[in-house]
């Protein structure tokens, strides 16, 4: 499955980023769809739908992929839960819109709207144009998936992953380009995509006494070996800022990044397990 295949425009950013991450894991593993069908409980057609962005994969499918491909499932399961929350919020908004439009039509038919007694309900094309309702919002902060966490708690591999205290982002729309950018993700555009020659800039800044690098505002996301995301880019930038060289700032949590994390943890007097969790983020943020 080529990672570059175009995704459906209807996907939210969190869902699109999840598909990109799943494609990356599959590509690195060298597994075919037939192999995935053979090694997991999910069919070839199911994996094709998941990797084409037509269906949101269940959390167990994400874990199964990581089991056979040798990756850490925690960040991907967390991202999958964010995408599911986004989808639920969007569905709720669409249903509410439909109910409101139906109520408007019924109300217009009852009062006639000046068209005469018994004129009957107006057709949608006869309705007076009104300003559209505000786009639906989710309980996250504008930008990549960390900013749309709806007070999410994901349990995986014994780790609780929770969204920070963040503000909300509108659903994608034609006017999305005009939406205000979050200062926490001002150093990049769009979902993270891994590339062999990728190298990302670090935009070091201070907010409320804490340090950020322009790629993520998370304080909770758990990062481990083989993780790939904007959160990893953020951690790599902050490691550089703290004087611990993680190697290339490419968003790939490889051996050099893990060693840099362990050195930082040892110096800070916290458990040097090489995992970036809440305690390590606290040290990185300052």
Coordinates of C-alpha atoms in Angstrom, one line a residue:
X1 CA 0.0 0.0 0.0
X2 CA 1.8 3.2 -1.1
X3 CA 2.0 5.7 1.7
X4 CA 1.5 8.5 -0.8
X5 CA -2.0 7.4 -2.0
X6 CA -4.4 10.3 -1.6
X7 CA -6.7 10.2 1.4
X8 CA -10.4 11.0 1.4
X9 CA -11.1 14.8 1.8
X10 CA -13.7 14.0 4.4
X11 CA -11.1 12.7 6.9
X12 CA -10.4 14.8 10.0
X13 CA -6.7 15.7 10.6
X14 CA -6.5 13.1 13.4
X15 CA -7.9 10.4 11.2
X16 CA -5.6 11.4 8.3
X17 CA -2.6 11.4 10.6
X18 CA -3.5 7.9 11.9
X19 CA -3.7 6.5 8.4
X20 CA -0.3 8.0 7.6
X21 CA 1.2 6.5 10.7
X22 CA -0.3 3.1 10.0
X23 CA 1.0 3.2 6.4
X24 CA 4.5 4.0 7.7
X25 CA 4.4 1.1 10.1
X26 CA 3.3 -1.3 7.4
X27 CA 5.9 0.0 4.9
X28 CA 8.7 -0.4 7.4
X29 CA 7.6 -3.9 8.3
X30 CA 7.6 -5.0 4.7
X31 CA 4.3 -6.8 5.3
X32 CA 1.8 -7.2 2.5
X33 CA -2.0 -7.1 2.9
X34 CA -2.0 -10.8 2.5
X35 CA 0.6 -11.2 5.2
X36 CA -1.4 -9.0 7.5
X37 CA -4.5 -11.1 6.9
X38 CA -2.5 -14.2 7.7
X39 CA -0.9 -12.8 10.9
X40 CA -3.8 -10.9 12.4
X41 CA -7.5 -11.5 12.9
X42 CA -8.4 -9.0 10.2
X43 CA -9.0 -9.7 6.5
X44 CA -7.1 -8.2 3.6
X45 CA -10.1 -6.1 2.6
X46 CA -10.4 -4.8 6.1
X47 CA -6.7 -3.7 6.1
X48 CA -7.2 -2.1 2.7
X49 CA -10.1 0.0 4.1
X50 CA -8.1 1.0 7.2
X51 CA -5.0 2.0 5.1
X52 CA -7.1 3.8 2.5
X53 CA -8.8 5.9 5.2
X54 CA -12.3 4.5 4.4
X55 CA -12.9 2.9 7.8
X56 CA -11.5 3.8 11.2
X57 CA -9.7 0.7 12.4
X58 CA -10.6 -0.7 15.9
X59 CA -8.0 -0.3 18.6
X60 CA -7.4 -4.0 18.6
X61 CA -6.4 -3.9 14.9
X62 CA -3.9 -1.1 15.7
X63 CA -2.4 -3.2 18.4
X64 CA -2.3 -6.3 16.1
X65 CA -0.4 -4.3 13.5
X66 CA 2.1 -3.2 16.1
X67 CA 2.5 -6.7 17.4
X68 CA 3.4 -8.2 14.0
X69 CA 5.4 -5.1 12.9
X70 CA 7.3 -4.6 16.1
X71 CA 6.1 -1.0 17.0
X72 CA 4.9 0.6 20.2
X73 CA 1.0 0.6 20.0
X74 CA 0.4 3.2 22.8
X75 CA 0.8 6.4 20.6
X76 CA -1.1 4.9 17.7
X77 CA -4.0 3.7 20.0
X78 CA -4.1 7.2 21.5
X79 CA -4.3 8.8 18.1
X80 CA -7.0 6.3 17.0
X81 CA -9.1 7.3 20.1
X82 CA -8.7 11.0 19.2
X83 CA -9.9 10.2 15.6
X84 CA -12.8 8.3 17.0
X85 CA -13.8 11.2 19.3
X86 CA -13.5 13.6 16.3
X87 CA -15.8 11.3 14.2
X88 CA -18.4 11.1 17.0
X89 CA -18.4 14.8 17.5
X90 CA -18.8 15.4 13.7
X91 CA -21.7 12.9 13.5
X92 CA -23.4 14.5 16.5
X93 CA -23.1 17.9 14.8
X94 CA -24.4 16.7 11.5
X95 CA -27.4 15.1 13.2
X96 CA -28.1 18.3 15.1
X97 CA -27.9 20.3 11.9
X98 CA -30.3 17.9 10.2
X99 CA -32.8 18.2 13.1
X100 CA -32.6 22.0 13.1
X101 CA -33.1 22.2 9.3
X102 CA -36.1 19.8 9.6
X103 CA -37.6 21.9 12.4
X104 CA -37.1 25.1 10.3
X105 CA -39.0 23.5 7.4
X106 CA -41.8 22.4 9.6
X107 CA -42.1 25.8 11.3
X108 CA -42.1 27.5 7.9
X109 CA -44.9 25.3 6.7
X110 CA -47.1 25.9 9.7
X111 CA -47.0 29.7 9.6
X112 CA -46.9 30.0 5.7
X113 CA -44.1 32.6 5.9
X114 CA -46.3 35.1 4.0
X115 CA -47.0 32.8 1.1
X116 CA -50.7 32.4 2.0
X117 CA -52.8 30.2 4.2
X118 CA -52.3 26.5 3.3
X119 CA -49.2 27.2 1.2
X120 CA -47.6 24.2 2.8
X121 CA -44.0 23.8 3.9
X122 CA -41.2 25.6 2.0
X123 CA -38.8 23.5 0.0
X124 CA -35.2 23.8 0.9
X125 CA -34.5 25.8 -2.3
X126 CA -37.2 28.3 -1.3
X127 CA -35.8 29.0 2.1
X128 CA -34.3 32.4 2.7
X129 CA -30.5 32.1 2.8
X130 CA -29.1 32.5 6.3
X131 CA -25.6 32.5 7.7
X132 CA -24.3 29.0 8.3
X133 CA -24.1 27.8 11.9
X134 CA -20.6 27.8 13.4
X135 CA -18.5 24.8 12.4
X136 CA -18.5 22.1 15.1
X137 CA -15.7 22.1 17.6
X138 CA -14.0 19.4 19.5
X139 CA -12.5 19.5 23.0
X140 CA -8.8 19.9 21.9
X141 CA -6.6 22.8 20.9
X142 CA -6.2 23.9 17.2
X143 CA -3.8 21.9 15.1
X144 CA -2.4 18.3 15.0
X145 CA -4.0 15.6 17.0
X146 CA -2.7 16.5 20.5
X147 CA -4.7 19.7 20.2
X148 CA -8.0 17.9 19.8
X149 CA -7.9 15.6 22.8
X150 CA -11.4 15.6 24.4
X151 CA -10.2 14.9 27.9
X152 CA -9.1 11.6 26.5
X153 CA -7.6 8.8 28.6
X154 CA -6.2 5.9 26.6
X155 CA -5.0 2.7 28.4
X156 CA -2.4 0.7 26.6
X157 CA 0.6 -1.4 27.7
X158 CA -0.2 -0.3 31.3
X159 CA 0.2 3.4 30.4
X160 CA -2.5 6.0 30.8
X161 CA -2.3 8.6 28.0
X162 CA -4.4 11.7 28.7
X163 CA -5.0 14.9 26.8
X164 CA -3.8 18.2 28.3
X165 CA -5.9 21.2 29.2
X166 CA -6.3 22.6 25.7
X167 CA -8.8 24.7 23.7
X168 CA -10.8 23.4 20.7
X169 CA -10.3 23.4 16.9
X170 CA -13.0 23.6 14.2
X171 CA -13.6 20.8 11.7
X172 CA -11.9 21.2 8.4
X173 CA -13.8 23.4 6.0
X174 CA -13.1 25.6 2.9
X175 CA -12.3 28.5 5.3
X176 CA -9.9 26.4 7.4
X177 CA -6.9 28.2 5.9
X178 CA -8.0 31.4 7.6
X179 CA -8.3 29.8 11.0
X180 CA -5.9 31.1 13.7
X181 CA -2.7 29.0 14.1
X182 CA -1.8 27.8 17.5
X183 CA 1.6 29.0 18.7
X184 CA 2.3 25.5 19.9
X185 CA 2.4 24.1 16.4
X186 CA 3.5 27.2 14.4
X187 CA 6.6 25.4 13.1
X188 CA 4.8 23.0 10.7
X189 CA 1.7 22.5 8.6
X190 CA -0.4 19.4 8.2
X191 CA 0.0 15.9 9.6
X192 CA 3.3 14.4 10.3
X193 CA 4.8 12.3 7.4
X194 CA 8.0 10.4 7.9
X195 CA 10.7 10.7 5.2
X196 CA 14.3 9.5 5.1
X197 CA 15.7 13.0 4.4
X198 CA 13.2 14.8 6.7
X199 CA 14.6 17.4 9.1
X200 CA 12.4 19.9 10.9
X201 CA 13.1 23.3 12.4
X202 CA 12.9 24.0 16.1
X203 CA 11.1 27.2 17.1
X204 CA 11.9 27.6 20.7
X205 CA 9.5 29.7 22.7
X206 CA 8.2 30.2 26.2
X207 CA 4.6 30.1 27.3
X208 CA 3.6 30.4 30.9
X209 CA 7.1 29.6 32.0
X210 CA 7.3 26.4 29.9
X211 CA 9.4 25.7 26.8
X212 CA 7.9 24.7 23.5
X213 CA 9.4 24.1 20.1
X214 CA 6.5 24.8 17.8
X215 CA 5.5 21.2 17.0
X216 CA 3.4 19.9 19.9
X217 CA 1.9 21.2 23.2
X218 CA 1.6 17.8 24.9
X219 CA 2.6 17.2 28.4
X220 CA 1.2 13.6 28.6
X221 CA 1.9 11.7 25.4
X222 CA 4.0 8.6 25.9
X223 CA 6.8 8.2 23.4
X224 CA 8.9 5.0 23.0
X225 CA 11.3 3.4 20.6
X226 CA 10.0 3.4 16.9
X227 CA 7.4 6.1 17.6
X228 CA 7.0 8.7 14.8
X229 CA 5.0 11.9 15.2
X230 CA 5.2 15.6 15.7
X231 CA 5.4 14.9 19.4
X232 CA 8.7 13.1 18.7
X233 CA 9.9 16.2 16.7
X234 CA 9.0 18.3 19.7
X235 CA 10.9 16.1 22.1
X236 CA 13.9 16.0 19.9
X237 CA 14.0 19.9 19.7
X238 CA 13.7 20.1 23.5
X239 CA 16.5 17.6 23.9
X240 CA 18.7 19.7 21.7
X241 CA 17.7 22.8 23.7
X242 CA 18.6 21.0 27.0
X243 CA 22.0 20.0 25.6
X244 CA 21.3 16.3 24.8
X245 CA 21.9 15.5 21.2
X246 CA 19.1 13.2 19.8
X247 CA 20.5 13.1 16.3
X248 CA 18.4 14.4 13.4
X249 CA 15.2 16.2 14.2
X250 CA 13.1 13.9 12.0
X251 CA 10.3 12.8 14.2
X252 CA 11.6 9.2 14.5
X253 CA 12.2 7.9 18.0
X254 CA 15.4 5.9 17.2
X255 CA 18.3 4.7 19.3
X256 CA 20.1 8.1 19.4
X257 CA 16.9 9.9 20.6
X258 CA 16.4 7.1 23.2
X259 CA 19.9 7.5 24.5
X260 CA 19.6 11.3 24.7
X261 CA 16.4 10.8 26.7
X262 CA 18.1 8.4 29.1
X263 CA 20.9 10.9 29.7
X264 CA 18.4 13.6 30.4
X265 CA 16.5 11.4 32.8
X266 CA 19.6 10.3 34.7
X267 CA 20.7 14.0 35.1
X268 CA 17.2 15.0 36.3
X269 CA 17.1 12.1 38.8
X270 CA 14.1 10.4 37.3
X271 CA 13.8 6.8 36.1
X272 CA 16.0 6.5 33.0
X273 CA 13.8 4.0 31.1
X274 CA 14.2 5.9 27.8
X275 CA 10.4 6.5 27.6
X276 CA 9.2 10.1 27.3
X277 CA 6.2 10.3 29.6
X278 CA 4.7 12.9 31.9
X279 CA 7.7 13.1 34.2
X280 CA 10.1 13.5 31.2
X281 CA 7.9 16.1 29.5
X282 CA 8.0 18.1 32.7
X283 CA 11.8 18.1 32.7
X284 CA 11.9 19.0 28.9
X285 CA 9.3 21.8 29.3
X286 CA 11.2 23.2 32.3

